[in-house]
Short mmCIF file of C-alpha atoms in Angstrom, two decimals:
data_model
loop_
_atom_site.label_atom_id
_atom_site.label_comp_id
_atom_site.label_asym_id
_atom_site.label_seq_id
_atom_site.Cartn_x
_atom_site.Cartn_y
_atom_site.Cartn_z
CA MET A 1 -25.98 -28.36 -8.21
CA SER A 2 -22.62 -27.19 -9.39
CA ARG A 3 -19.62 -28.50 -7.53
CA HIS A 4 -17.51 -25.63 -8.74
CA ARG A 5 -17.81 -23.03 -6.09
CA LEU A 6 -15.72 -19.91 -6.06
CA THR A 7 -14.36 -18.52 -2.82
CA VAL A 8 -14.44 -14.75 -2.56
CA VAL A 9 -12.43 -13.17 0.23
CA LEU A 10 -12.69 -9.49 0.96
CA SER A 11 -9.79 -8.05 2.92
CA GLN A 12 -10.75 -4.93 4.83
CA ALA A 13 -8.88 -1.65 4.87
CA GLN A 14 -6.75 -0.70 7.85
CA GLY A 15 -8.38 1.75 10.19
CA LYS A 16 -12.01 2.71 10.02
CA HIS A 17 -12.21 4.82 6.91
CA PRO A 18 -16.00 5.23 6.52
CA VAL A 19 -15.94 5.45 2.73
CA LYS A 20 -13.87 2.28 2.44
CA ARG A 21 -16.06 0.42 4.93
CA GLY A 22 -19.10 1.49 2.94
CA LEU A 23 -17.72 0.03 -0.28
CA GLU A 24 -16.71 -3.18 1.48
CA GLU A 25 -20.15 -3.62 2.92
CA SER A 26 -21.98 -2.96 -0.31
CA ILE A 27 -19.79 -5.45 -2.20
CA VAL A 28 -20.34 -8.15 0.41
CA ALA A 29 -24.07 -7.43 0.48
CA ALA A 30 -24.27 -7.86 -3.27
CA LEU A 31 -22.08 -10.97 -3.46
CA ILE A 32 -23.79 -12.80 -0.65
CA MET A 33 -26.83 -13.10 -2.88
CA GLU A 34 -24.95 -14.54 -5.82
CA PRO A 35 -25.20 -18.28 -6.35
CA GLY A 36 -22.05 -20.36 -6.43
CA LEU A 37 -19.98 -18.02 -4.29
CA ASP A 38 -18.64 -18.42 -0.76
CA VAL A 39 -17.99 -14.98 0.62
CA SER A 40 -15.82 -14.23 3.62
CA VAL A 41 -14.35 -11.11 5.13
CA VAL A 42 -10.89 -10.90 6.72
CA PRO A 43 -8.89 -7.95 8.03
CA TYR A 44 -6.17 -6.20 6.08
CA LEU A 45 -4.30 -8.97 4.28
CA TYR A 46 -0.83 -7.59 4.82
CA ASP A 47 -1.25 -7.52 8.59
CA LEU A 48 -2.39 -11.13 9.01
CA GLY A 49 0.19 -13.03 11.03
CA PRO A 50 0.63 -16.79 10.74
CA ASP A 51 -1.71 -17.44 13.68
CA HIS A 52 -4.55 -15.20 12.65
CA THR A 53 -7.81 -17.01 11.97
CA GLY A 54 -8.21 -15.09 8.74
CA ARG A 55 -4.89 -16.45 7.53
CA LEU A 56 -5.80 -20.00 8.57
CA PHE A 57 -9.03 -19.63 6.69
CA LEU A 58 -7.23 -18.48 3.54
CA GLU A 59 -4.87 -21.42 3.83
CA SER A 60 -7.84 -23.78 4.05
CA VAL A 61 -9.28 -22.66 0.73
CA ALA A 62 -8.24 -25.15 -1.91
CA GLY A 63 -10.14 -24.11 -5.01
CA ASP A 64 -10.19 -21.01 -7.16
CA MET A 65 -10.31 -17.81 -5.19
CA VAL A 66 -10.96 -14.11 -5.68
CA VAL A 67 -9.28 -11.77 -3.23
CA LEU A 68 -10.52 -8.20 -2.98
CA SER A 69 -8.15 -5.97 -1.06
CA TRP A 70 -6.89 -2.43 -0.71
CA LEU A 71 -3.62 -3.53 -2.22
CA TYR A 72 -2.21 -3.63 -5.68
CA PRO A 73 -3.08 -7.01 -7.24
CA ARG A 74 0.60 -7.76 -7.76
CA ALA A 75 1.31 -7.13 -4.09
CA ALA A 76 -1.69 -9.11 -2.90
CA PHE A 77 -0.88 -12.07 -5.14
CA TRP A 78 2.76 -12.39 -4.09
CA LEU A 79 1.91 -11.71 -0.48
CA LEU A 80 -0.39 -14.72 -0.54
CA ASP A 81 2.26 -16.73 -2.35
CA ARG A 82 4.74 -15.99 0.42
CA ASP A 83 2.22 -17.18 2.98
CA GLY A 84 1.87 -20.48 1.16
CA ILE A 85 -1.47 -19.54 -0.36
CA LYS A 86 -0.41 -20.26 -3.88
CA GLY A 87 -2.07 -20.50 -7.23
CA HIS A 88 -1.82 -19.32 -10.78
CA LEU A 89 -2.40 -15.64 -11.28
CA GLY A 90 -5.94 -15.18 -12.52
CA GLU A 91 -6.09 -12.53 -15.20
CA THR A 92 -8.65 -9.95 -14.22
CA GLN A 93 -10.37 -7.80 -16.79
CA LEU A 94 -11.10 -5.24 -14.15
CA LYS A 95 -8.95 -2.24 -14.91
CA PRO A 96 -9.02 1.14 -13.30
CA PRO A 97 -10.83 3.59 -15.55
CA THR A 98 -7.63 5.25 -16.76
CA ALA A 99 -5.80 2.11 -17.81
CA ASP A 100 -7.84 1.36 -20.89
CA GLU A 101 -5.54 2.59 -23.63
CA GLU A 102 -2.36 0.80 -22.81
CA ASP A 103 -3.11 -2.76 -21.89
CA GLU A 104 -2.18 -4.50 -25.09
CA ASP A 105 0.77 -5.96 -23.21
CA ASP A 106 0.15 -8.58 -20.63
CA GLU A 107 0.63 -7.47 -17.09
CA GLU A 108 4.04 -8.06 -15.62
CA GLY A 109 2.60 -9.93 -12.67
CA GLU A 110 2.24 -13.26 -14.45
CA PRO A 111 4.26 -16.07 -12.94
CA GLU A 112 5.48 -17.15 -16.37
CA ALA A 113 6.97 -13.75 -17.23
CA PRO A 114 10.42 -14.58 -18.56
CA LYS A 115 12.45 -12.17 -16.46
CA GLY A 116 12.03 -13.64 -13.01
CA ILE A 117 12.50 -17.02 -11.43
CA GLY A 118 8.76 -17.52 -10.90
CA ALA A 119 6.91 -19.28 -8.13
CA VAL A 120 7.38 -22.92 -7.12
CA ASP A 121 4.94 -25.62 -6.06
CA VAL A 122 1.98 -23.86 -7.59
CA PRO A 123 -1.18 -25.91 -7.14
CA ASP A 124 -3.69 -26.28 -9.90
CA ARG A 125 -5.96 -23.41 -9.08
CA PHE A 126 -6.25 -19.75 -9.86
CA ILE A 127 -6.16 -16.73 -7.57
CA TYR A 128 -7.63 -13.47 -8.81
CA CYS A 129 -6.71 -10.30 -6.98
CA LEU A 130 -8.88 -7.22 -7.35
CA ASP A 131 -7.90 -3.78 -6.10
CA LEU A 132 -10.66 -2.07 -4.12
CA ARG A 133 -9.19 1.32 -4.94
CA ASP A 134 -10.05 0.98 -8.63
CA PHE A 135 -13.73 1.84 -8.35
CA ASN A 136 -15.89 3.44 -5.70
CA THR A 137 -19.04 1.46 -6.35
CA ALA A 138 -19.72 -2.23 -5.89
CA ASP A 139 -21.10 -2.90 -9.38
CA PRO A 140 -17.85 -3.30 -11.33
CA TYR A 141 -16.56 -5.75 -8.73
CA VAL A 142 -19.72 -7.81 -8.67
CA GLU A 143 -19.76 -7.95 -12.46
CA GLU A 144 -16.13 -9.00 -12.65
CA ILE A 145 -16.62 -11.68 -10.02
CA ARG A 146 -19.53 -13.08 -12.01
CA ARG A 147 -17.27 -13.20 -15.04
CA ILE A 148 -14.51 -14.89 -13.05
CA ALA A 149 -16.96 -17.42 -11.63
CA ALA A 150 -18.05 -18.33 -15.14
CA GLU A 151 -14.45 -18.52 -16.32
CA CYS A 152 -13.52 -20.84 -13.46
CA ARG A 153 -16.54 -23.04 -14.08
CA THR A 154 -15.68 -23.38 -17.77
CA ARG A 155 -12.04 -24.12 -17.01
CA GLN A 156 -12.92 -26.79 -14.50
CA GLU A 157 -15.50 -28.40 -16.71
CA GLU A 158 -13.00 -28.62 -19.53
CA LYS A 159 -10.43 -30.08 -17.21
CA ALA A 160 -12.92 -32.60 -15.87
CA LYS A 161 -13.69 -33.64 -19.43
CA SER A 162 -10.07 -33.96 -20.51
CA ASN A 163 -8.91 -36.08 -17.57
CA ALA A 164 -11.81 -37.60 -15.77
CA LYS A 165 -10.11 -37.29 -12.43
CA PRO A 166 -12.15 -36.21 -9.44
CA VAL A 167 -12.58 -32.54 -8.82
CA MET A 168 -10.53 -31.15 -5.96
CA VAL A 169 -12.41 -31.21 -2.70
CA ASP A 170 -12.87 -27.82 -1.18
CA LEU A 171 -12.00 -28.26 2.47
CA GLY A 172 -14.24 -26.49 4.88
CA ILE A 173 -16.15 -24.57 2.29
CA PRO A 174 -19.61 -23.81 3.54
CA LEU A 175 -22.89 -23.50 1.78
CA ALA A 176 -24.04 -20.02 1.00
CA ALA A 177 -27.48 -18.77 1.86
CA SER A 178 -28.68 -18.88 -1.70
CA ARG A 179 -27.70 -21.73 -3.95
CA SER A 180 -30.09 -21.82 -6.86
CA PRO A 181 -27.94 -21.42 -9.98
CA ASP A 182 -30.58 -19.44 -11.84
CA SER A 183 -31.65 -17.00 -9.18
CA PHE A 184 -29.80 -14.02 -10.66
CA GLY A 185 -31.76 -10.89 -10.07
CA GLN A 186 -34.20 -12.49 -7.64
CA PRO A 187 -32.07 -13.00 -4.60
CA GLU A 188 -33.31 -13.85 -1.19
CA THR A 189 -33.04 -11.19 1.41
CA THR A 190 -29.86 -11.71 3.34
CA ASN A 191 -28.13 -9.43 5.74
CA GLY A 192 -24.85 -8.61 4.09
CA LYS A 193 -22.79 -8.49 7.23
CA ASN A 194 -24.14 -11.37 9.24
CA GLY A 195 -25.15 -13.63 6.41
CA GLN A 196 -21.61 -14.16 5.18
CA ALA A 197 -20.69 -17.76 4.65
CA SER A 198 -17.90 -18.97 6.90
CA PRO A 199 -17.15 -22.46 8.06
CA PRO A 200 -18.11 -23.03 11.67
CA THR A 201 -14.44 -23.22 12.63
CA PHE A 202 -13.88 -19.73 11.31
CA ALA A 203 -16.42 -17.61 13.15
CA PRO A 204 -16.72 -14.10 11.71
CA GLU A 205 -15.67 -12.42 14.93
CA GLN A 206 -12.52 -14.55 15.00
CA LEU A 207 -11.87 -13.88 11.34
CA LEU A 208 -12.19 -10.19 11.94
CA THR A 209 -9.97 -9.85 14.99
CA THR A 210 -7.97 -6.71 14.30
CA PRO A 211 -4.36 -7.70 13.79
CA ASP A 212 -1.42 -5.53 14.77
CA ARG A 213 0.08 -3.66 11.89
CA ARG A 214 2.98 -5.33 10.21
CA TRP A 215 5.70 -4.18 7.86
CA TYR A 216 7.76 -6.42 5.60
CA PRO A 217 8.83 -6.81 1.99
CA VAL A 218 7.01 -8.96 -0.54
CA ILE A 219 8.97 -10.46 -3.43
CA ASP A 220 7.45 -10.56 -6.89
CA TYR A 221 9.01 -13.74 -8.21
CA SER A 222 7.88 -12.92 -11.71
CA ARG A 223 10.53 -10.21 -11.60
CA CYS A 224 13.06 -11.55 -9.09
CA THR A 225 16.21 -13.00 -10.67
CA ASN A 226 17.65 -14.35 -7.42
CA CYS A 227 20.59 -11.92 -7.63
CA MET A 228 20.87 -11.75 -3.82
CA GLU A 229 21.53 -8.02 -3.66
CA CYS A 230 18.74 -7.60 -1.11
CA ILE A 231 20.20 -10.19 1.24
CA ASP A 232 23.56 -8.43 1.01
CA PHE A 233 22.08 -5.02 1.61
CA CYS A 234 19.67 -5.71 4.44
CA LEU A 235 21.50 -5.96 7.75
CA PHE A 236 18.50 -7.01 9.81
CA GLY A 237 18.26 -10.63 8.75
CA VAL A 238 14.99 -10.26 6.92
CA TYR A 239 16.05 -12.25 3.89
CA GLY A 240 17.11 -15.85 3.64
CA VAL A 241 17.30 -18.63 1.10
CA ASP A 242 15.05 -21.67 0.97
CA SER A 243 16.01 -25.28 0.32
CA LEU A 244 16.13 -24.54 -3.41
CA ASP A 245 18.56 -21.65 -2.82
CA ARG A 246 15.89 -19.20 -3.74
CA ILE A 247 15.77 -15.87 -1.98
CA ASN A 248 12.83 -15.48 0.36
CA VAL A 249 11.56 -13.19 3.05
CA GLU A 250 12.51 -15.44 5.89
CA ASN A 251 11.95 -13.26 8.95
CA GLN A 252 9.21 -10.84 7.99
CA ASP A 253 8.96 -9.19 11.35
CA ASN A 254 12.67 -8.39 11.57
CA CYS A 255 11.93 -5.70 9.04
CA LYS A 256 11.97 -2.07 10.15
CA ARG A 257 8.66 -0.27 9.92
CA GLY A 258 8.60 2.35 7.22
CA CYS A 259 11.97 1.39 5.76
CA PRO A 260 11.76 0.41 2.06
CA ALA A 261 15.52 0.52 1.49
CA CYS A 262 15.93 -2.96 -0.03
CA SER A 263 13.19 -2.18 -2.51
CA ARG A 264 15.20 0.77 -3.79
CA VAL A 265 18.29 -1.42 -4.10
CA CYS A 266 16.62 -4.27 -6.01
CA PRO A 267 17.74 -3.98 -9.65
CA GLU A 268 14.56 -5.60 -10.93
CA HIS A 269 12.15 -3.68 -8.69
CA ALA A 270 10.86 -7.05 -7.54
CA ILE A 271 10.57 -6.04 -3.89
CA MET A 272 7.30 -4.49 -2.87
CA PHE A 273 6.21 -2.85 0.35
CA PRO A 274 2.45 -2.91 -0.08
CA ASP A 275 1.90 -0.17 2.50
CA TYR A 276 4.50 2.19 1.12
CA LYS A 277 2.90 5.24 -0.42
CA THR A 278 4.95 5.45 -3.61
CA PRO A 279 2.92 3.34 -6.05
CA ALA A 280 5.95 1.82 -7.75
CA ILE A 281 7.23 0.45 -4.44
CA ALA A 282 3.77 -0.57 -3.25
CA GLY A 283 3.39 -2.88 -6.26
CA ALA A 284 1.42 -0.81 -8.74
CA PRO A 285 0.70 -2.55 -12.04
CA VAL A 286 3.49 -1.85 -14.45
CA GLY A 287 2.73 0.96 -16.85
CA ASN A 288 -0.30 2.03 -14.95
CA ILE A 289 0.70 4.63 -12.46
CA SER A 290 -1.33 7.51 -13.81
CA GLY A 291 -4.80 8.19 -12.52
CA LEU A 292 -3.72 7.92 -8.93
CA LYS A 293 -3.77 10.77 -6.55
CA ILE A 294 -0.67 12.90 -6.43
CA ASP A 295 1.78 11.63 -3.86
CA LEU A 296 3.10 14.60 -1.96
CA SER A 297 5.33 12.54 0.32
CA ARG A 298 8.48 13.85 -1.27
CA LEU A 299 7.29 17.36 -0.80
CA PHE A 300 6.33 16.87 2.82
CA GLY A 301 9.39 14.80 3.60
CA GLY A 302 11.84 17.49 2.62
CA ASP A 303 14.86 16.73 0.46
CA ALA A 304 15.23 13.58 -1.56
CA LYS A 305 18.20 11.74 -3.00
CA ASP A 306 18.86 9.10 -5.61
CA ALA A 307 17.51 5.66 -4.84
CA LEU A 308 20.72 4.12 -3.52
CA ALA A 309 21.64 7.10 -1.36
CA GLN A 310 18.15 7.13 0.04
CA ALA A 311 18.30 3.40 0.73
CA VAL A 312 21.60 3.84 2.57
CA THR A 313 20.18 6.67 4.65
CA GLU A 314 17.13 4.64 5.53
CA ARG A 315 19.23 1.65 6.50
CA ASP A 316 21.58 3.75 8.63
CA ARG A 317 18.65 5.29 10.44
CA GLU A 318 17.31 1.85 11.35
CA LEU A 319 20.75 0.64 12.40
CA VAL A 320 21.14 3.58 14.75
CA ASN A 321 17.65 3.04 16.13
CA ASP A 322 18.74 -0.50 16.93
CA GLY A 323 21.77 0.77 18.83
CA ARG A 324 24.10 -0.37 16.07
CA THR A 325 26.58 1.62 14.06
CA ALA A 326 25.65 3.20 10.76
CA VAL A 327 27.57 1.65 7.88
CA GLY A 328 26.86 4.12 5.09
CA MET A 329 28.08 2.89 1.72
CA THR A 330 30.54 0.34 3.10
CA VAL A 331 28.37 -2.77 3.34
CA GLY A 332 26.25 -4.64 0.83
CA ILE A 333 26.28 -2.03 -1.87
CA PRO A 334 25.00 -3.51 -5.12
CA ARG A 335 27.74 -4.84 -7.34
CA ARG A 336 26.02 -3.51 -10.42
CA GLN A 337 27.14 -0.05 -9.35
CA ALA A 338 30.56 -1.13 -10.58
CA GLY A 339 29.40 -1.14 -14.16
CA LYS A 340 27.26 -4.18 -14.82
CA PRO A 341 25.89 -3.87 -18.35
CA GLN A 342 22.38 -2.52 -18.32
CA GLU A 343 19.67 -4.74 -19.62
CA PRO A 344 16.84 -3.21 -21.59
CA LYS A 345 14.52 -1.38 -19.27
CA ASP A 346 10.86 -2.09 -19.05
CA GLU A 347 8.13 0.29 -18.05
CA LEU A 348 8.60 -0.19 -14.35
CA ASP A 349 12.32 0.51 -14.61
CA ASN A 350 11.57 3.69 -16.48
CA LEU A 351 9.01 4.70 -13.94
CA MET A 352 11.44 4.21 -11.08
CA ASP A 353 14.02 6.29 -12.92
CA GLU A 354 11.48 9.03 -13.38
CA LEU A 355 10.69 9.03 -9.70
CA ASP A 356 14.36 9.17 -8.84
CA LYS A 357 14.86 12.14 -11.07
CA LEU A 358 12.38 14.22 -9.11
CA ASP A 359 14.92 15.71 -6.78
CA LEU A 360 12.66 17.45 -4.35
CA MET B 1 4.98 32.21 -4.63
CA MET B 2 2.81 29.35 -5.76
CA GLY B 3 2.63 30.45 -9.33
CA LYS B 4 0.30 33.39 -9.25
CA PHE B 5 -1.57 32.28 -6.15
CA ALA B 6 -0.54 33.68 -2.83
CA ALA B 7 -1.04 31.69 0.35
CA VAL B 8 -1.47 33.32 3.73
CA LEU B 9 1.48 32.82 6.06
CA PRO B 10 1.11 34.49 9.46
CA GLY B 11 4.27 36.34 10.39
CA GLU B 12 4.27 35.33 14.05
CA LEU B 13 4.56 31.62 13.24
CA ARG B 14 7.63 29.72 12.26
CA TYR B 15 7.82 27.10 9.54
CA ALA B 16 9.29 23.68 8.85
CA LYS B 17 10.52 22.44 5.48
CA ASN B 18 7.74 19.87 5.31
CA HIS B 19 5.23 22.69 5.04
CA MET B 20 4.09 22.67 8.62
CA TRP B 21 3.84 25.76 10.77
CA CYS B 22 5.16 25.78 14.32
CA ARG B 23 3.82 27.72 17.28
CA THR B 24 5.53 27.50 20.63
CA THR B 25 2.98 27.26 23.41
CA ASP B 26 3.29 28.70 26.90
CA ALA B 27 4.20 25.26 28.18
CA GLY B 28 7.25 25.32 25.91
CA ARG B 29 5.85 22.75 23.53
CA HIS B 30 5.78 23.14 19.80
CA ARG B 31 2.42 22.85 18.12
CA PHE B 32 2.44 21.95 14.42
CA GLY B 33 -0.10 22.22 11.63
CA PHE B 34 -0.25 22.46 7.85
CA THR B 35 0.60 25.77 6.20
CA ALA B 36 -1.88 27.33 3.81
CA TYR B 37 0.51 26.26 1.06
CA ALA B 38 0.24 22.60 2.02
CA VAL B 39 -3.51 22.80 2.39
CA ARG B 40 -3.81 24.42 -1.00
CA LEU B 41 -1.89 21.59 -2.65
CA MET B 42 -3.90 18.92 -0.88
CA GLN B 43 -7.33 20.55 -0.97
CA ASP B 44 -10.17 18.88 0.95
CA VAL B 45 -8.85 16.50 3.57
CA TYR B 46 -10.71 13.19 3.60
CA PHE B 47 -8.77 11.16 6.06
CA LEU B 48 -5.92 11.46 8.49
CA ASP B 49 -4.17 8.58 10.16
CA TRP B 50 -1.25 8.50 12.60
CA GLN B 51 1.17 5.60 12.75
CA VAL B 52 2.96 6.57 15.93
CA ASN B 53 1.64 7.10 19.43
CA ALA B 54 1.79 9.94 21.91
CA GLY B 55 4.99 9.59 23.89
CA ASP B 56 7.02 8.19 21.01
CA VAL B 57 10.46 9.60 20.35
CA LEU B 58 10.68 10.69 16.74
CA GLN B 59 13.61 11.07 14.39
CA HIS B 60 13.64 14.00 12.04
CA ARG B 61 11.59 13.08 8.96
CA GLN B 62 10.45 9.79 10.39
CA THR B 63 7.15 8.70 8.89
CA ILE B 64 4.46 9.42 11.44
CA GLY B 65 1.21 9.17 9.54
CA HIS B 66 -0.71 9.45 6.34
CA ILE B 67 -3.20 11.85 4.86
CA GLU B 68 -5.64 11.49 2.02
CA THR B 69 -7.32 14.45 0.38
CA SER B 70 -9.39 15.15 -2.68
CA LYS B 71 -6.29 15.78 -4.76
CA ALA B 72 -3.47 13.95 -3.09
CA GLN B 73 -2.22 11.47 -0.63
CA SER B 74 0.97 11.64 1.33
CA ASP B 75 2.90 10.21 4.16
CA LEU B 76 3.47 12.65 6.95
CA PHE B 77 6.85 13.14 8.54
CA ALA B 78 8.20 14.48 11.78
CA PRO B 79 9.18 18.12 11.21
CA VAL B 80 11.87 18.06 13.92
CA PRO B 81 13.38 15.36 16.14
CA GLY B 82 11.75 15.15 19.54
CA THR B 83 9.00 13.56 21.59
CA LEU B 84 5.44 13.51 20.43
CA ILE B 85 3.21 14.72 23.24
CA GLU B 86 -0.27 14.68 21.81
CA PHE B 87 -2.31 14.58 18.64
CA ASN B 88 -5.30 16.76 17.91
CA GLU B 89 -7.91 14.09 18.61
CA GLU B 90 -10.70 16.18 17.12
CA LEU B 91 -9.15 15.85 13.67
CA LEU B 92 -9.35 12.07 13.80
CA LYS B 93 -13.11 12.32 14.11
CA ASP B 94 -13.46 15.07 11.57
CA PRO B 95 -10.46 16.46 9.71
CA THR B 96 -12.26 19.37 8.07
CA ALA B 97 -10.73 21.85 10.52
CA ILE B 98 -7.52 21.47 8.51
CA ASN B 99 -9.29 23.14 5.60
CA ILE B 100 -11.39 25.59 7.57
CA ASP B 101 -8.93 26.82 10.17
CA ASN B 102 -5.50 25.43 9.39
CA TYR B 103 -3.66 27.82 11.72
CA GLY B 104 -6.07 27.30 14.62
CA ALA B 105 -8.42 24.39 15.29
CA GLY B 106 -6.74 22.46 12.48
CA TRP B 107 -3.48 21.95 14.40
CA LEU B 108 -2.05 18.46 14.07
CA PHE B 109 0.13 17.60 17.03
CA GLU B 110 2.38 18.94 19.76
CA MET B 111 5.97 17.95 20.34
CA GLU B 112 8.61 18.53 22.93
CA ALA B 113 11.68 19.25 20.91
CA ALA B 114 14.52 21.54 20.10
CA ASP B 115 13.46 23.68 17.18
CA ALA B 116 16.50 23.24 14.99
CA GLY B 117 15.84 23.87 11.32
CA ILE B 118 12.65 25.79 11.83
CA MET B 119 12.43 28.81 9.56
CA THR B 120 11.07 32.30 9.99
CA VAL B 121 8.28 33.37 7.69
CA ASP B 122 10.76 35.17 5.43
CA GLU B 123 12.96 32.13 5.18
CA TYR B 124 9.93 30.00 4.40
CA TYR B 125 8.90 32.38 1.62
CA GLN B 126 12.35 32.02 0.13
CA PHE B 127 12.23 28.25 0.53
CA LEU B 128 8.91 28.11 -1.32
CA ASP B 129 10.11 30.38 -4.07
CA GLY B 130 13.26 28.37 -4.56
CA ASN B 131 11.38 25.11 -4.76
CA TRP B 132 8.42 26.08 -6.87
CA GLU B 133 10.06 24.80 -10.06
CA ASN B 134 10.66 21.38 -8.55
CA THR B 135 7.24 21.31 -6.94
CA GLN B 136 5.62 21.87 -10.31
CA ARG B 137 7.65 19.03 -11.75
CA LEU B 138 6.52 16.76 -8.96
CA LEU B 139 2.90 17.65 -9.51
CA LYS B 140 3.02 17.33 -13.28
CA GLY B 141 5.09 14.19 -13.22
CA HIS B 142 2.25 12.44 -11.52
CA MET B 143 -0.64 13.79 -13.53
#
C-alpha cells in the first residue's frame, strides 16, 4: 500500500447553477473511484471564514493537495496562502483549450518569480489549483489529477530515497472506498456524493454548510513588491503589515463589497478580487485572457474612467456609504503618479492598460 | 444602430444608459428590464444572480447582480439610485423569458426611485448611435 496519498478538494460554485453542480458531481463521482486519492467537497473557497469546517479541514491537510475551484488558479493559490494553507505552487498541465500556443513562458504565479517578494514559511508540499471553468466535462480533470498523483508519488519517492527521513504524516486523512493501486478501470460502485472520503470530524454536512458571501482582496506575493501603496490608498483598514513588515490583508471583512479600488491602484497588479468580473482583477493567468466570454460590465455600467480615477470614485462611494467624507484625490494617491520611472511591462501590465483604454 | 442590425425599442418605454428599459407602473414604481439591444449582445441567458436583496437602498451604478449568457457575462448595475422593491422571481427559476419576451415577462426588478437620467426612446437611439464605435471596440478587444 502506498503511503503517498493525494488530497483532492473540490470547492463548489456559489449559488445553485445546475450546469456547474453537474460538473462538480461528475468529477467527484469519477475521482472517488480512483485509488490513492482522498476526495472532499467544500463550499466556495473564497467565502470560507476562519471558523468554517471546510476551512478547518483544509488546514488539517498536510500533504500534497489538488484544489478544484471556480476561481483562477492564481487567485485560489494565494487565497489559500493567506489562510495559512501554504505550499509550493504545483504546475498544472491543464490549460484551457485556447491557451495552447503561448505557454512557452512559465506562468507568473510561481512563488519564485523574481518580481515579487514571494511567500514565507512554505512547507514542503505542493498545492495544485485547477480552474473548473476551463472544461465542461470531468475527463480532463480526472486525467490531470491522475498525472498529478503520479508526479507527487515520484517526487516523494525520490525525496524519501535522498534523505531517508520519515514521510510526513497526513493528519486526519481517511481511507477511501477503493484502495487497490491497480484497480484503474475496474472501480467498485460508489455513490459519488455520499461516498466521499472525509474524516469523521469533518462530516460532509458540516463541510458543506453554506457560508455567507465574503469580499476581500487576495495578494499575489509572486508579484507584490511590498510598495505599500495599497495600505496608503485603502481607508478602511483592510491592509496591515506582519511581523516581517510584509504587507498583508489583515482585516479581510473590513473590505467593501464590490469595491476593487486597491487592485486598480496596485502598480504590480498583485491584488486580486477573485469574484470581480474583469478577468485581470479576478486573477486570470497572465497572457491568457482570450477565450473567455465577453465581459459586458463596462457596457452595462455606463461610463468608465482610467484606473486611478475609477479607484478614487469607488473609494469615495464606500466612504460616503460609511457616513464618512469623500476624499477624492487628496489621500493615499500613488506616489508613482509623480513620475516614477516605468519598469518594463509584462503581459499583465499590458492587458490592464488595454482594459483601461476602453473608455466606454 | 447596431451596425446593420436594428433592435426593437418600444416608443412608450424609457431607457437607462445601462441598456435597461423602464416602465412606470400604476403604483408609481419603476419596472426595469433588458432592452432588445442588450439581449442581442448577450444572446441566450443561462444564469441570473442577484447580490442585493429586496428592500436594499441602491446607489446609482452599484453592482446588484450578475448574468451569464451564451456569449457574455456581466455584472449588473443599478440603473438609477433608489430602493429595490422586488425581483422577478420567475427569472431565477428560468431566465429564458429575458430572451423570449424581454419587454414583458422578462422584466428584471422594480424600484422606487426618482427617474433622473432616464432617456426617451429618441435619446436612447442617439446614445446607442454615439457609442457604437466604442461598443465594437469593447467587443473586439475581448475576442
